[in-house]
Amino acid sequence: MIPGARLILLGRQGAGKGTQCVRLSRHFVVPHISTGDMLRAAVREGTELGRLAKKVMDAGGLVGDDTMVAIVGDRLAQPDAVGRGYILDGFPRTVPQAEALDEMTRARPIDACLDLDVPRELVLRRISSRRVCRDCGTNYMATGREHAEWICDVCGGEVTQRDDDTPEAVNRRLDLYEEQTAPLIEYYQRQGRLVVVDGVGSPDEVFHRLTAAVHAAQR
Ligand code: ADP
């Protein structure tokens, strides 16, 4: 198999998308393009986009389609993404974003659109125990037995709960998902491009299902 692939990973927040994307990006040797990470970086840098994104993210809303399409369009035009491919995490999130992505990728179409399927109740439980390193973004699961000061095993950064992982914001994001992102699933399904992957299981099991689905789609 030649490394490289153009992939979309859809799925509810807390389905384990982020972690699986990191592994998939290593496996297929492609950049992991996470719009959430890009927006959080903009917030940290205090750019104009960051100020706008912070307001929207804190309220559990979605950044406007035009803004998101412009950001992703720039990123996909970078040489690494053009040459090797990519894995898109968090984009597209609405049907207009998917239509814009189809336009952008006309010359080099997406190989596989994967839907990591995890039931809402399970996701709610997982997100409330999610903790993230502020510096490198590594995800952890809180068990309630941690020290008050939690240091990242990977980079030594501070591990905390994301501002938008409060139960209210999580419920709002899950509602938004049903409203705006679930139609995406239908969009890709109608075109026969969607591969649903069972996201319930150990991280290794789920990873093997995802890679098998990509290899099958590339054939
Ligand atoms: P989660 O999957 O937990 O919502 P992400 O890291 O993917 O987290 O995104 C964090 C926030 O960034 C989202 O709740 C939303 O406000 C914003 N965001 C990320 N990607 C997009 C997108 N494609 N369209 C609109 N808003 C986005």
mmCIF file of C-alpha atoms and ligand atoms in Angstrom:
data_model
loop_
_atom_site.group_PDB
_atom_site.id
_atom_site.type_symbol
_atom_site.label_atom_id
_atom_site.label_comp_id
_atom_site.label_asym_id
_atom_site.label_seq_id
_atom_site.Cartn_x
_atom_site.Cartn_y
_atom_site.Cartn_z
ATOM 1 C CA MET A 1 0.000 0.000 0.000
ATOM 2 C CA ILE A 2 1.257 3.489 -0.814
ATOM 3 C CA PRO A 3 0.998 5.739 2.254
ATOM 4 C CA GLY A 4 -1.265 8.738 1.913
ATOM 5 C CA ALA A 5 -5.030 9.046 1.851
ATOM 6 C CA ARG A 6 -7.689 11.725 1.884
ATOM 7 C CA LEU A 7 -10.039 10.947 4.736
ATOM 8 C CA ILE A 8 -12.931 12.488 6.621
ATOM 9 C CA LEU A 9 -13.780 11.237 10.088
ATOM 10 C CA LEU A 10 -17.288 12.125 11.231
ATOM 11 C CA GLY A 11 -18.882 11.284 14.549
ATOM 12 C CA ARG A 12 -20.275 12.748 17.730
ATOM 13 C CA GLN A 13 -18.059 14.743 20.046
ATOM 14 C CA GLY A 14 -16.452 12.357 22.488
ATOM 15 C CA ALA A 15 -16.654 9.411 20.090
ATOM 16 C CA GLY A 16 -12.870 9.179 20.306
ATOM 17 C CA LYS A 17 -12.360 10.918 16.967
ATOM 18 C CA GLY A 18 -9.380 13.003 18.064
ATOM 19 C CA THR A 19 -7.347 10.072 19.380
ATOM 20 C CA GLN A 20 -8.188 7.869 16.391
ATOM 21 C CA CYS A 21 -7.285 10.688 13.999
ATOM 22 C CA VAL A 22 -3.835 11.026 15.560
ATOM 23 C CA ARG A 23 -3.256 7.285 15.088
ATOM 24 C CA LEU A 24 -4.662 7.281 11.559
ATOM 25 C CA SER A 25 -2.461 10.227 10.606
ATOM 26 C CA ARG A 26 0.611 8.262 11.731
ATOM 27 C CA HIS A 27 -0.549 5.065 10.044
ATOM 28 C CA PHE A 28 -1.247 6.671 6.675
ATOM 29 C CA VAL A 29 1.514 9.300 7.089
ATOM 30 C CA VAL A 30 -0.819 12.222 6.451
ATOM 31 C CA PRO A 31 -1.389 15.493 8.308
ATOM 32 C CA HIS A 32 -4.180 15.502 10.885
ATOM 33 C CA ILE A 33 -6.276 18.600 10.205
ATOM 34 C CA SER A 34 -8.445 19.361 13.211
ATOM 35 C CA THR A 35 -10.540 22.496 12.895
ATOM 36 C CA GLY A 36 -11.118 22.507 16.688
ATOM 37 C CA ASP A 37 -7.326 22.521 17.262
ATOM 38 C CA MET A 38 -6.871 25.256 14.634
ATOM 39 C CA LEU A 39 -9.527 27.417 16.316
ATOM 40 C CA ARG A 40 -8.096 26.815 19.792
ATOM 41 C CA ALA A 41 -4.639 27.807 18.492
ATOM 42 C CA ALA A 42 -6.161 31.027 17.118
ATOM 43 C CA VAL A 43 -7.747 31.680 20.539
ATOM 44 C CA ARG A 44 -4.369 31.215 22.258
ATOM 45 C CA GLU A 45 -2.675 33.506 19.740
ATOM 46 C CA GLY A 46 -5.364 36.151 20.266
ATOM 47 C CA THR A 47 -5.963 36.697 16.534
ATOM 48 C CA GLU A 48 -9.179 38.205 15.213
ATOM 49 C CA LEU A 49 -10.372 34.713 14.281
ATOM 50 C CA GLY A 50 -9.481 33.576 17.801
ATOM 51 C CA ARG A 51 -11.596 36.288 19.426
ATOM 52 C CA LEU A 52 -14.572 35.386 17.252
ATOM 53 C CA ALA A 53 -14.084 31.634 17.779
ATOM 54 C CA LYS A 54 -13.805 31.985 21.562
ATOM 55 C CA LYS A 55 -17.216 33.621 21.820
ATOM 56 C CA VAL A 56 -18.832 30.947 19.680
ATOM 57 C CA MET A 57 -17.030 28.021 21.331
ATOM 58 C CA ASP A 58 -17.748 29.173 24.885
ATOM 59 C CA ALA A 59 -21.437 29.298 23.988
ATOM 60 C CA GLY A 60 -21.250 25.828 22.427
ATOM 61 C CA GLY A 61 -22.157 27.162 18.963
ATOM 62 C CA LEU A 62 -20.633 26.688 15.526
ATOM 63 C CA VAL A 63 -18.298 29.098 13.737
ATOM 64 C CA GLY A 64 -19.796 30.354 10.447
ATOM 65 C CA ASP A 65 -19.500 28.177 7.333
ATOM 66 C CA ASP A 66 -17.705 30.832 5.233
ATOM 67 C CA THR A 67 -15.030 31.312 7.886
ATOM 68 C CA MET A 68 -14.500 27.567 8.280
ATOM 69 C CA VAL A 69 -14.414 26.896 4.542
ATOM 70 C CA ALA A 70 -11.782 29.617 4.089
ATOM 71 C CA ILE A 71 -9.576 28.219 6.882
ATOM 72 C CA VAL A 72 -9.780 24.644 5.621
ATOM 73 C CA GLY A 73 -9.321 25.723 1.995
ATOM 74 C CA ASP A 74 -6.022 27.410 2.931
ATOM 75 C CA ARG A 75 -4.873 24.376 4.880
ATOM 76 C CA LEU A 76 -5.687 21.858 2.122
ATOM 77 C CA ALA A 77 -3.689 23.984 -0.327
ATOM 78 C CA GLN A 78 -0.482 23.503 1.713
ATOM 79 C CA PRO A 79 2.094 21.236 0.037
ATOM 80 C CA ASP A 80 1.875 18.428 2.628
ATOM 81 C CA ALA A 81 -1.874 18.065 2.170
ATOM 82 C CA VAL A 82 -1.662 18.330 -1.609
ATOM 83 C CA GLY A 83 1.143 15.771 -1.801
ATOM 84 C CA ARG A 84 0.197 13.202 0.804
ATOM 85 C CA GLY A 85 -3.458 13.728 1.645
ATOM 86 C CA TYR A 86 -4.925 14.396 5.072
ATOM 87 C CA ILE A 87 -7.381 13.346 7.680
ATOM 88 C CA LEU A 88 -10.083 15.907 8.379
ATOM 89 C CA ASP A 89 -11.303 16.024 11.973
ATOM 90 C CA GLY A 90 -14.216 18.336 12.792
ATOM 91 C CA PHE A 91 -14.799 19.395 9.185
ATOM 92 C CA PRO A 92 -17.213 19.291 7.423
ATOM 93 C CA ARG A 93 -19.775 19.836 10.163
ATOM 94 C CA THR A 94 -22.689 21.112 8.088
ATOM 95 C CA VAL A 95 -24.051 20.279 4.621
ATOM 96 C CA PRO A 96 -22.878 23.648 3.168
ATOM 97 C CA GLN A 97 -19.347 22.839 4.419
ATOM 98 C CA ALA A 98 -19.548 19.394 2.762
ATOM 99 C CA GLU A 99 -20.661 20.957 -0.519
ATOM 100 C CA ALA A 100 -17.784 23.441 -0.354
ATOM 101 C CA LEU A 101 -15.378 20.565 0.364
ATOM 102 C CA ASP A 102 -16.657 18.660 -2.677
ATOM 103 C CA GLU A 103 -15.863 21.750 -4.779
ATOM 104 C CA MET A 104 -12.376 22.080 -3.280
ATOM 105 C CA THR A 105 -11.501 18.403 -3.740
ATOM 106 C CA ARG A 106 -12.858 17.957 -7.257
ATOM 107 C CA ALA A 107 -9.350 17.331 -8.649
ATOM 108 C CA ARG A 108 -8.339 15.019 -5.800
ATOM 109 C CA PRO A 109 -11.448 13.436 -4.286
ATOM 110 C CA ILE A 110 -11.788 12.109 -0.758
ATOM 111 C CA ASP A 111 -10.966 8.379 -0.479
ATOM 112 C CA ALA A 112 -13.180 7.561 2.468
ATOM 113 C CA CYS A 113 -15.759 9.278 4.583
ATOM 114 C CA LEU A 114 -15.903 7.417 7.881
ATOM 115 C CA ASP A 115 -18.577 7.782 10.521
ATOM 116 C CA LEU A 116 -17.357 6.734 13.935
ATOM 117 C CA ASP A 117 -20.579 5.585 15.519
ATOM 118 C CA VAL A 118 -20.943 5.846 19.308
ATOM 119 C CA PRO A 119 -24.329 6.255 21.070
ATOM 120 C CA ARG A 120 -25.095 9.629 22.671
ATOM 121 C CA GLU A 121 -25.383 8.316 26.257
ATOM 122 C CA LEU A 122 -21.941 6.730 26.093
ATOM 123 C CA VAL A 123 -20.467 9.920 24.643
ATOM 124 C CA LEU A 124 -21.930 12.080 27.432
ATOM 125 C CA ARG A 125 -20.326 9.851 30.030
ATOM 126 C CA ARG A 126 -16.979 9.936 28.221
ATOM 127 C CA ILE A 127 -16.868 13.717 27.723
ATOM 128 C CA SER A 128 -17.557 14.521 31.352
ATOM 129 C CA SER A 129 -14.424 12.613 32.318
ATOM 130 C CA ARG A 130 -12.312 13.961 29.440
ATOM 131 C CA ARG A 131 -9.185 15.961 30.351
ATOM 132 C CA VAL A 132 -6.821 17.526 27.846
ATOM 133 C CA CYS A 133 -3.224 18.752 27.945
ATOM 134 C CA ARG A 134 -3.295 22.515 27.368
ATOM 135 C CA ASP A 135 0.006 22.388 25.495
ATOM 136 C CA CYS A 136 0.053 19.297 23.257
ATOM 137 C CA GLY A 137 -3.631 18.338 23.233
ATOM 138 C CA THR A 138 -3.187 14.763 24.487
ATOM 139 C CA ASN A 139 -6.503 13.416 25.831
ATOM 140 C CA TYR A 140 -6.869 11.679 29.180
ATOM 141 C CA MET A 141 -9.743 10.092 31.091
ATOM 142 C CA ALA A 142 -10.250 11.295 34.664
ATOM 143 C CA THR A 143 -10.974 8.537 37.168
ATOM 144 C CA GLY A 144 -11.490 10.873 40.147
ATOM 145 C CA ARG A 145 -8.260 9.675 41.764
ATOM 146 C CA GLU A 146 -5.960 12.252 40.125
ATOM 147 C CA HIS A 147 -3.840 14.823 41.936
ATOM 148 C CA ALA A 148 -5.098 18.415 41.823
ATOM 149 C CA GLU A 149 -2.129 19.351 39.612
ATOM 150 C CA TRP A 150 -2.134 16.965 36.662
ATOM 151 C CA ILE A 151 0.943 17.009 34.453
ATOM 152 C CA CYS A 152 0.942 15.633 30.885
ATOM 153 C CA ASP A 153 2.944 12.385 30.411
ATOM 154 C CA VAL A 154 3.867 13.428 26.878
ATOM 155 C CA CYS A 155 5.067 17.027 27.252
ATOM 156 C CA GLY A 156 4.825 18.029 30.918
ATOM 157 C CA GLY A 157 2.039 20.549 30.204
ATOM 158 C CA GLU A 158 -0.936 21.181 32.457
ATOM 159 C CA VAL A 159 -3.851 18.721 32.058
ATOM 160 C CA THR A 160 -7.265 20.334 32.624
ATOM 161 C CA GLN A 161 -10.910 20.077 31.601
ATOM 162 C CA ARG A 162 -11.718 21.973 28.415
ATOM 163 C CA ASP A 163 -13.797 25.130 29.009
ATOM 164 C CA ASP A 164 -16.407 23.743 26.621
ATOM 165 C CA ASP A 165 -16.635 20.307 28.277
ATOM 166 C CA THR A 166 -19.107 21.413 30.971
ATOM 167 C CA PRO A 167 -22.349 19.343 30.924
ATOM 168 C CA GLU A 168 -24.407 22.312 29.620
ATOM 169 C CA ALA A 169 -22.028 23.035 26.750
ATOM 170 C CA VAL A 170 -21.687 19.327 25.946
ATOM 171 C CA ASN A 171 -25.461 18.848 25.757
ATOM 172 C CA ARG A 172 -25.752 21.902 23.553
ATOM 173 C CA ARG A 173 -23.026 20.553 21.226
ATOM 174 C CA LEU A 174 -24.736 17.162 21.052
ATOM 175 C CA ASP A 175 -28.051 18.851 20.176
ATOM 176 C CA LEU A 176 -26.252 20.883 17.531
ATOM 177 C CA TYR A 177 -24.719 17.681 16.225
ATOM 178 C CA GLU A 178 -28.134 16.085 15.796
ATOM 179 C CA GLU A 179 -29.457 19.231 14.109
ATOM 180 C CA GLN A 180 -26.627 20.192 11.808
ATOM 181 C CA THR A 181 -24.142 17.382 11.492
ATOM 182 C CA ALA A 182 -26.426 14.363 11.336
ATOM 183 C CA PRO A 183 -27.778 15.601 7.947
ATOM 184 C CA LEU A 184 -24.179 15.284 6.741
ATOM 185 C CA ILE A 185 -24.291 11.586 7.427
ATOM 186 C CA GLU A 186 -27.345 11.453 5.194
ATOM 187 C CA TYR A 187 -25.585 13.606 2.566
ATOM 188 C CA TYR A 188 -22.700 11.153 2.240
ATOM 189 C CA GLN A 189 -24.960 8.131 2.594
ATOM 190 C CA ARG A 190 -27.145 9.236 -0.307
ATOM 191 C CA GLN A 191 -24.042 9.438 -2.457
ATOM 192 C CA GLY A 192 -22.964 5.973 -1.329
ATOM 193 C CA ARG A 193 -19.757 7.411 0.137
ATOM 194 C CA LEU A 194 -20.319 6.784 3.839
ATOM 195 C CA VAL A 195 -18.638 3.982 5.749
ATOM 196 C CA VAL A 196 -20.088 3.522 9.233
ATOM 197 C CA VAL A 197 -17.566 2.160 11.708
ATOM 198 C CA ASP A 198 -18.638 0.857 15.104
ATOM 199 C CA GLY A 199 -16.897 3.112 17.636
ATOM 200 C CA VAL A 200 -17.738 1.042 20.704
ATOM 201 C CA GLY A 201 -14.813 -1.066 21.856
ATOM 202 C CA SER A 202 -11.214 -0.672 22.957
ATOM 203 C CA PRO A 203 -9.197 2.056 21.175
ATOM 204 C CA ASP A 204 -7.157 -0.693 19.429
ATOM 205 C CA GLU A 205 -10.239 -2.550 18.209
ATOM 206 C CA VAL A 206 -11.765 0.656 16.857
ATOM 207 C CA PHE A 207 -8.473 1.646 15.198
ATOM 208 C CA HIS A 208 -8.276 -1.709 13.377
ATOM 209 C CA ARG A 209 -11.865 -1.321 12.164
ATOM 210 C CA LEU A 210 -11.036 2.169 10.847
ATOM 211 C CA THR A 211 -7.867 1.151 8.987
ATOM 212 C CA ALA A 212 -9.660 -1.875 7.500
ATOM 213 C CA ALA A 213 -12.442 0.428 6.294
ATOM 214 C CA VAL A 214 -9.937 2.802 4.643
ATOM 215 C CA HIS A 215 -8.075 -0.049 2.906
ATOM 216 C CA ALA A 216 -11.383 -1.437 1.645
ATOM 217 C CA ALA A 217 -12.411 2.013 0.346
ATOM 218 C CA GLN A 218 -9.064 2.526 -1.427
ATOM 219 C CA ARG A 219 -9.359 -0.750 -3.317
HETATM 220 P P1 ADP B 1 -15.924 19.001 19.731
HETATM 221 O O1 ADP B 1 -15.836 17.896 18.716
HETATM 222 O O2 ADP B 1 -15.754 18.531 21.124
HETATM 223 O O3 ADP B 1 -17.029 19.977 19.524
HETATM 224 P P2 ADP B 1 -13.814 20.362 18.289
HETATM 225 O O4 ADP B 1 -12.465 20.429 18.829
HETATM 226 O O5 ADP B 1 -14.031 19.610 17.027
HETATM 227 O O6 ADP B 1 -14.640 19.828 19.523
HETATM 228 O O7 ADP B 1 -14.403 21.827 18.054
HETATM 229 C C1 ADP B 1 -14.513 22.757 19.089
HETATM 230 C C2 ADP B 1 -15.437 23.889 18.679
HETATM 231 O O8 ADP B 1 -14.876 24.582 17.542
HETATM 232 C C3 ADP B 1 -16.806 23.447 18.202
HETATM 233 O O9 ADP B 1 -17.697 23.245 19.258
HETATM 234 C C4 ADP B 1 -17.214 24.630 17.301
HETATM 235 O O10 ADP B 1 -17.609 25.735 18.055
HETATM 236 C C5 ADP B 1 -15.891 24.994 16.633
HETATM 237 N N1 ADP B 1 -15.703 24.287 15.335
HETATM 238 C C6 ADP B 1 -14.774 23.336 15.040
HETATM 239 N N2 ADP B 1 -14.905 22.896 13.781
HETATM 240 C C7 ADP B 1 -15.932 23.582 13.235
HETATM 241 C C8 ADP B 1 -16.586 23.570 11.962
HETATM 242 N N3 ADP B 1 -16.194 22.753 10.961
HETATM 243 N N4 ADP B 1 -17.635 24.407 11.785
HETATM 244 C C9 ADP B 1 -18.051 25.225 12.757
HETATM 245 N N5 ADP B 1 -17.512 25.285 13.975
HETATM 246 C C10 ADP B 1 -16.452 24.476 14.235
#
